[in-house]
């Protein structure tokens, strides 16, 4: 592992001089190695740096399909960080590692969805001058074109260093113009900017500004070996251990099998009443079994509302 640390550091230094698109992988490897060696502060710092680099790279991708595919390929980085934080929470309870794990989970789960919702809403947002949105579109299209040109130039059989340098300069200029425009939009049209750049909600926001006294948020982090349930109310935050995705998956499949039969009968215009008489008791039993796994009895006193 000591040798691995040295090699990861060397890789980081080399990547920084070449093409920084893979830095997050080396940061993640460095963090995982440090976690194995129980170098907690270093591991936490490099896990965090890996996610920051991932989100920086993603923000620079102007093509939406590229952004989505890049996000999917980097999901494991979020998962590895969450697993490590939950491990630390088991070893060192009361150190807020569980709060950090929920923050990273929400950051992972919410990022793509929030961006899609934000962009959809932003496209229909009123009170923003047409010339502003037109300029946004022009800069995005120009960056798309420059990015493609740069990719082609770098992958050409005969590299032209001068041409690559010119394209990189054009790319840098366009990004500076885009950042300047976004700063103007943030200052003059803050509601529109917020829709364009939504952020995952924090635990403090949930507890102090979002949840009502009779409400609870349940967030599930599912893995092959275990599932963690994060429970948030106005005055409580706890984590519960649930069955693995293998166990939960079997229960889900059992419920789905009932639904598949019903849909098939409906599709073929069969006798739904006969199916209901025969299958509904089993469907109810299997659904309740899944419910008890997802909403365990230990959860009841945590979320019980006190008038």
Short mmCIF file of C-alpha atoms in Angstrom, two decimals:
data_model
loop_
_atom_site.label_atom_id
_atom_site.label_comp_id
_atom_site.label_asym_id
_atom_site.label_seq_id
_atom_site.Cartn_x
_atom_site.Cartn_y
_atom_site.Cartn_z
CA UNK A 1 0.00 0.00 0.00
CA UNK A 2 2.88 2.36 0.66
CA UNK A 3 4.09 1.73 -2.89
CA UNK A 4 0.56 2.33 -4.17
CA UNK A 5 0.50 5.72 -2.45
CA UNK A 6 3.73 6.69 -4.19
CA UNK A 7 2.46 5.57 -7.59
CA UNK A 8 -0.87 7.37 -7.20
CA UNK A 9 0.93 10.60 -6.28
CA UNK A 10 3.21 10.24 -9.30
CA UNK A 11 0.17 9.56 -11.51
CA UNK A 12 -1.54 12.69 -10.21
CA UNK A 13 1.50 14.81 -11.00
CA UNK A 14 1.78 13.36 -14.52
CA UNK A 15 -1.94 13.72 -15.26
CA UNK A 16 -1.89 17.37 -14.22
CA UNK A 17 0.70 18.06 -16.94
CA UNK A 18 -1.17 16.11 -19.63
CA UNK A 19 -4.95 16.01 -19.50
CA UNK A 20 -6.74 16.46 -16.21
CA UNK A 21 -9.81 14.39 -17.18
CA UNK A 22 -8.60 11.37 -15.17
CA UNK A 23 -7.40 13.16 -12.03
CA UNK A 24 -10.52 12.08 -10.15
CA UNK A 25 -9.62 8.40 -10.69
CA UNK A 26 -6.17 8.86 -9.13
CA UNK A 27 -7.63 10.91 -6.26
CA UNK A 28 -10.13 8.12 -5.63
CA UNK A 29 -7.40 5.48 -5.71
CA UNK A 30 -5.31 7.56 -3.35
CA UNK A 31 -8.27 7.96 -0.98
CA UNK A 32 -9.09 4.24 -1.01
CA UNK A 33 -5.47 3.34 -0.27
CA UNK A 34 -5.30 5.86 2.57
CA UNK A 35 -8.57 4.49 3.95
CA UNK A 36 -7.06 0.98 3.99
CA UNK A 37 -4.03 2.36 5.84
CA UNK A 38 -6.42 4.15 8.26
CA UNK A 39 -5.15 7.60 7.33
CA UNK A 40 -8.52 9.16 7.97
CA UNK A 41 -7.89 12.86 7.38
CA UNK A 42 -5.99 12.22 4.13
CA UNK A 43 -8.60 9.76 2.87
CA UNK A 44 -11.48 12.17 3.60
CA UNK A 45 -9.64 15.01 1.91
CA UNK A 46 -8.94 13.02 -1.25
CA UNK A 47 -12.44 11.50 -1.47
CA UNK A 48 -13.83 15.04 -1.29
CA UNK A 49 -11.32 16.30 -3.85
CA UNK A 50 -12.29 13.48 -6.25
CA UNK A 51 -15.96 14.50 -6.13
CA UNK A 52 -15.11 18.16 -6.57
CA UNK A 53 -13.06 17.32 -9.64
CA UNK A 54 -15.84 15.12 -11.05
CA UNK A 55 -18.37 17.92 -10.71
CA UNK A 56 -15.95 20.47 -12.14
CA UNK A 57 -15.41 18.29 -15.22
CA UNK A 58 -19.13 17.68 -15.57
CA UNK A 59 -19.89 21.39 -15.44
CA UNK A 60 -17.51 21.92 -18.35
CA UNK A 61 -19.36 19.43 -20.56
CA UNK A 62 -21.80 21.44 -22.65
CA UNK A 63 -23.46 18.52 -24.43
CA UNK A 64 -26.23 17.14 -22.18
CA UNK A 65 -25.86 13.52 -23.30
CA UNK A 66 -22.15 13.67 -22.48
CA UNK A 67 -22.95 15.11 -19.06
CA UNK A 68 -25.38 12.30 -18.29
CA UNK A 69 -23.04 9.52 -19.46
CA UNK A 70 -20.12 11.05 -17.55
CA UNK A 71 -22.22 11.21 -14.39
CA UNK A 72 -23.15 7.53 -14.71
CA UNK A 73 -19.51 6.48 -15.12
CA UNK A 74 -18.50 8.36 -11.96
CA UNK A 75 -21.27 7.17 -9.62
CA UNK A 76 -18.92 4.65 -8.00
CA UNK A 77 -16.85 7.52 -6.58
CA UNK A 78 -19.87 8.73 -4.60
CA UNK A 79 -20.64 5.18 -3.46
CA UNK A 80 -17.08 4.54 -2.29
CA UNK A 81 -17.09 7.75 -0.27
CA UNK A 82 -20.46 6.93 1.32
CA UNK A 83 -19.32 3.40 2.24
CA UNK A 84 -16.18 4.80 3.88
CA UNK A 85 -18.13 7.43 5.83
CA UNK A 86 -20.60 4.82 7.11
CA UNK A 87 -17.68 2.60 8.14
CA UNK A 88 -16.18 5.53 10.07
CA UNK A 89 -19.56 6.21 11.67
CA UNK A 90 -19.70 2.62 12.95
CA UNK A 91 -16.18 2.90 14.32
CA UNK A 92 -16.49 6.44 15.68
CA UNK A 93 -20.15 7.18 16.50
CA UNK A 94 -21.06 10.75 17.32
CA UNK A 95 -18.46 12.30 14.97
CA UNK A 96 -21.05 13.34 12.32
CA UNK A 97 -19.77 10.91 9.71
CA UNK A 98 -23.37 9.78 9.21
CA UNK A 99 -24.45 13.37 8.47
CA UNK A 100 -21.68 13.65 5.88
CA UNK A 101 -22.74 10.31 4.34
CA UNK A 102 -26.31 11.58 3.90
CA UNK A 103 -24.99 14.77 2.34
CA UNK A 104 -22.97 12.82 -0.23
CA UNK A 105 -25.90 10.46 -0.90
CA UNK A 106 -28.27 13.36 -1.56
CA UNK A 107 -25.61 15.02 -3.68
CA UNK A 108 -25.36 11.87 -5.79
CA UNK A 109 -29.07 11.15 -6.05
CA UNK A 110 -30.20 14.70 -6.63
CA UNK A 111 -27.60 16.03 -9.04
CA UNK A 112 -28.85 14.72 -12.37
CA UNK A 113 -32.55 14.97 -11.51
CA UNK A 114 -32.28 18.50 -10.18
CA UNK A 115 -30.35 19.66 -13.22
CA UNK A 116 -32.93 18.20 -15.59
CA UNK A 117 -35.80 19.78 -13.65
CA UNK A 118 -33.92 23.06 -13.47
CA UNK A 119 -33.21 23.21 -17.17
CA UNK A 120 -36.78 22.26 -18.06
CA UNK A 121 -38.18 24.98 -15.81
CA UNK A 122 -35.59 27.51 -16.87
CA UNK A 123 -36.54 27.16 -20.52
CA UNK A 124 -40.03 28.38 -19.66
CA UNK A 125 -38.99 31.01 -17.14
CA UNK A 126 -40.42 34.45 -17.71
CA UNK A 127 -38.96 37.94 -17.20
CA UNK A 128 -35.56 37.14 -18.68
CA UNK A 129 -34.71 39.20 -21.79
CA UNK A 130 -34.60 37.10 -24.97
CA UNK A 131 -31.14 38.42 -25.78
CA UNK A 132 -29.81 36.87 -22.55
CA UNK A 133 -31.11 33.38 -23.31
CA UNK A 134 -30.02 33.78 -26.94
CA UNK A 135 -26.49 34.61 -25.80
CA UNK A 136 -26.53 31.55 -23.52
CA UNK A 137 -27.52 29.31 -26.42
CA UNK A 138 -24.90 30.82 -28.74
CA UNK A 139 -22.10 30.30 -26.21
CA UNK A 140 -23.22 26.72 -25.49
CA UNK A 141 -23.33 25.88 -29.20
CA UNK A 142 -19.93 27.49 -29.75
CA UNK A 143 -18.41 25.51 -26.88
CA UNK A 144 -19.90 22.29 -28.24
CA UNK A 145 -18.25 22.97 -31.58
CA UNK A 146 -14.88 23.88 -30.04
CA UNK A 147 -14.95 20.80 -27.78
CA UNK A 148 -15.54 18.55 -30.79
CA UNK A 149 -12.73 20.26 -32.73
CA UNK A 150 -10.34 19.84 -29.81
CA UNK A 151 -11.21 16.15 -29.43
CA UNK A 152 -10.61 15.59 -33.15
CA UNK A 153 -7.35 17.53 -33.10
CA UNK A 154 -6.00 15.59 -30.12
CA UNK A 155 -6.93 12.24 -31.67
CA UNK A 156 -5.55 13.02 -35.13
CA UNK A 157 -2.86 10.73 -36.47
CA UNK A 158 -0.53 13.66 -37.10
CA UNK A 159 -0.79 15.97 -34.11
CA UNK A 160 -0.64 19.69 -34.90
CA UNK A 161 0.55 21.37 -31.70
CA UNK A 162 -0.15 24.86 -33.04
CA UNK A 163 -3.71 24.03 -34.06
CA UNK A 164 -4.36 22.36 -30.70
CA UNK A 165 -3.03 25.41 -28.87
CA UNK A 166 -5.27 27.73 -30.91
CA UNK A 167 -8.35 25.61 -30.20
CA UNK A 168 -7.51 25.44 -26.49
CA UNK A 169 -7.23 29.24 -26.42
CA UNK A 170 -10.60 29.58 -28.16
CA UNK A 171 -12.10 27.15 -25.66
CA UNK A 172 -10.66 29.11 -22.72
CA UNK A 173 -11.98 32.41 -24.12
CA UNK A 174 -15.47 30.97 -24.58
CA UNK A 175 -15.51 29.58 -21.06
CA UNK A 176 -14.49 32.95 -19.66
CA UNK A 177 -17.31 34.60 -21.60
CA UNK A 178 -19.73 31.96 -20.35
CA UNK A 179 -18.64 32.46 -16.72
CA UNK A 180 -19.01 36.23 -17.12
CA UNK A 181 -22.52 35.82 -18.51
CA UNK A 182 -23.48 33.46 -15.68
CA UNK A 183 -22.22 35.99 -13.13
CA UNK A 184 -24.39 38.65 -14.75
CA UNK A 185 -27.41 36.34 -14.75
CA UNK A 186 -26.83 35.43 -11.10
CA UNK A 187 -26.76 39.10 -10.13
CA UNK A 188 -29.67 40.31 -12.27
CA UNK A 189 -31.93 37.23 -12.52
CA UNK A 190 -31.28 35.17 -9.36
CA UNK A 191 -34.45 33.05 -9.63
CA UNK A 192 -33.55 32.03 -13.18
CA UNK A 193 -29.97 31.28 -12.11
CA UNK A 194 -31.20 29.09 -9.24
CA UNK A 195 -33.27 27.03 -11.68
CA UNK A 196 -30.22 26.58 -13.88
CA UNK A 197 -27.91 25.61 -11.02
CA UNK A 198 -30.01 23.79 -8.41
CA UNK A 199 -28.29 22.36 -5.35
CA UNK A 200 -29.16 19.27 -3.27
CA UNK A 201 -30.86 20.13 -0.01
CA UNK A 202 -28.77 19.99 3.18
CA UNK A 203 -29.64 18.30 6.46
CA UNK A 204 -29.91 21.66 8.21
CA UNK A 205 -32.31 22.91 5.55
CA UNK A 206 -34.39 19.78 5.90
CA UNK A 207 -34.67 20.04 9.65
CA UNK A 208 -35.05 23.80 10.01
CA UNK A 209 -36.79 24.95 6.83
CA UNK A 210 -38.43 22.02 5.05
CA UNK A 211 -39.87 19.28 7.23
CA UNK A 212 -43.00 19.92 9.26
CA UNK A 213 -43.46 18.56 12.77
CA UNK A 214 -45.41 15.54 11.52
CA UNK A 215 -43.12 14.70 8.57
CA UNK A 216 -40.05 12.49 8.12
CA UNK A 217 -37.66 11.96 5.23
CA UNK A 218 -36.50 8.41 4.50
CA UNK A 219 -33.48 8.04 2.23
CA UNK A 220 -32.14 4.62 1.25
CA UNK A 221 -28.55 3.79 0.31
CA UNK A 222 -28.65 0.28 -1.18
CA UNK A 223 -25.64 -1.98 -1.73
CA UNK A 224 -25.07 -5.66 -2.45
CA UNK A 225 -24.06 -6.40 1.15
CA UNK A 226 -26.30 -4.02 3.09
CA UNK A 227 -28.75 -1.15 2.87
CA UNK A 228 -28.65 1.93 5.07
CA UNK A 229 -31.80 3.89 5.84
CA UNK A 230 -31.27 7.55 6.76
CA UNK A 231 -34.17 8.93 8.82
CA UNK A 232 -34.59 12.68 9.21
CA UNK A 233 -37.23 14.49 11.27
CA UNK A 234 -37.22 18.02 12.60
CA UNK A 235 -35.40 17.00 15.76
CA UNK A 236 -33.86 13.60 14.93
CA UNK A 237 -31.34 12.11 12.55
CA UNK A 238 -30.57 8.39 12.74
CA UNK A 239 -29.37 5.59 10.48
CA UNK A 240 -30.80 2.06 10.43
CA UNK A 241 -29.38 -1.11 8.88
CA UNK A 242 -31.69 -2.91 6.45
CA UNK A 243 -31.32 -6.10 4.36
CA UNK A 244 -29.05 -6.10 1.33
CA UNK A 245 -30.26 -5.43 -2.20
CA UNK A 246 -30.14 -9.20 -2.80
CA UNK A 247 -32.72 -9.82 -0.07
CA UNK A 248 -34.78 -6.74 -0.93
CA UNK A 249 -34.60 -7.62 -4.62
CA UNK A 250 -36.22 -10.98 -4.03
CA UNK A 251 -39.08 -9.32 -2.15
CA UNK A 252 -39.49 -6.74 -4.92
CA UNK A 253 -39.52 -9.46 -7.57
CA UNK A 254 -42.21 -11.29 -5.64
CA UNK A 255 -44.45 -8.21 -5.60
CA UNK A 256 -43.76 -7.53 -9.28
CA UNK A 257 -44.74 -11.07 -10.23
CA UNK A 258 -48.28 -10.40 -9.01
CA UNK A 259 -48.42 -7.13 -10.95
CA UNK A 260 -47.09 -8.79 -14.12
CA UNK A 261 -49.86 -11.39 -13.98
CA UNK A 262 -52.49 -8.69 -13.52
CA UNK A 263 -51.14 -6.62 -16.42
CA UNK A 264 -51.07 -9.68 -18.65
CA UNK A 265 -54.72 -10.43 -17.82
CA UNK A 266 -55.71 -6.83 -18.53
CA UNK A 267 -53.76 -6.86 -21.81
CA UNK A 268 -55.55 -10.02 -22.94
CA UNK A 269 -58.92 -8.81 -21.60
CA UNK A 270 -59.12 -11.72 -19.19
CA UNK A 271 -61.27 -12.15 -16.09
CA UNK A 272 -59.81 -9.66 -13.59
CA UNK A 273 -62.35 -10.63 -10.92
CA UNK A 274 -61.22 -14.25 -10.99
CA UNK A 275 -57.58 -13.17 -10.72
CA UNK A 276 -58.40 -10.85 -7.80
CA UNK A 277 -60.17 -13.58 -5.88
CA UNK A 278 -57.26 -15.95 -6.40
CA UNK A 279 -54.22 -13.67 -6.16
CA UNK A 280 -55.01 -10.60 -4.06
CA UNK A 281 -54.38 -12.34 -0.70
CA UNK A 282 -50.90 -13.38 -1.86
CA UNK A 283 -50.24 -9.93 -3.31
CA UNK A 284 -51.24 -8.32 -0.02
CA UNK A 285 -49.00 -10.67 1.98
CA UNK A 286 -45.96 -10.17 -0.27
CA UNK A 287 -46.48 -6.38 -0.40
CA UNK A 288 -46.69 -6.22 3.39
CA UNK A 289 -43.54 -8.33 3.71
CA UNK A 290 -41.66 -5.85 1.50
CA UNK A 291 -43.13 -2.94 3.44
CA UNK A 292 -41.91 -4.39 6.74
CA UNK A 293 -38.39 -4.66 5.33
CA UNK A 294 -38.37 -1.09 4.03
CA UNK A 295 -40.25 0.39 7.00
CA UNK A 296 -39.00 -1.70 9.94
CA UNK A 297 -40.73 -1.69 13.32
CA UNK A 298 -37.67 0.04 14.86
CA UNK A 299 -38.54 3.07 12.74
CA UNK A 300 -41.91 3.66 14.43
CA UNK A 301 -40.70 5.27 17.69
CA UNK A 302 -38.28 7.46 15.73
CA UNK A 303 -40.90 9.04 13.48
CA UNK A 304 -43.84 8.92 15.93
CA UNK A 305 -45.37 12.40 16.03
CA UNK A 306 -45.81 13.96 19.42
CA UNK A 307 -48.60 16.53 19.49
#
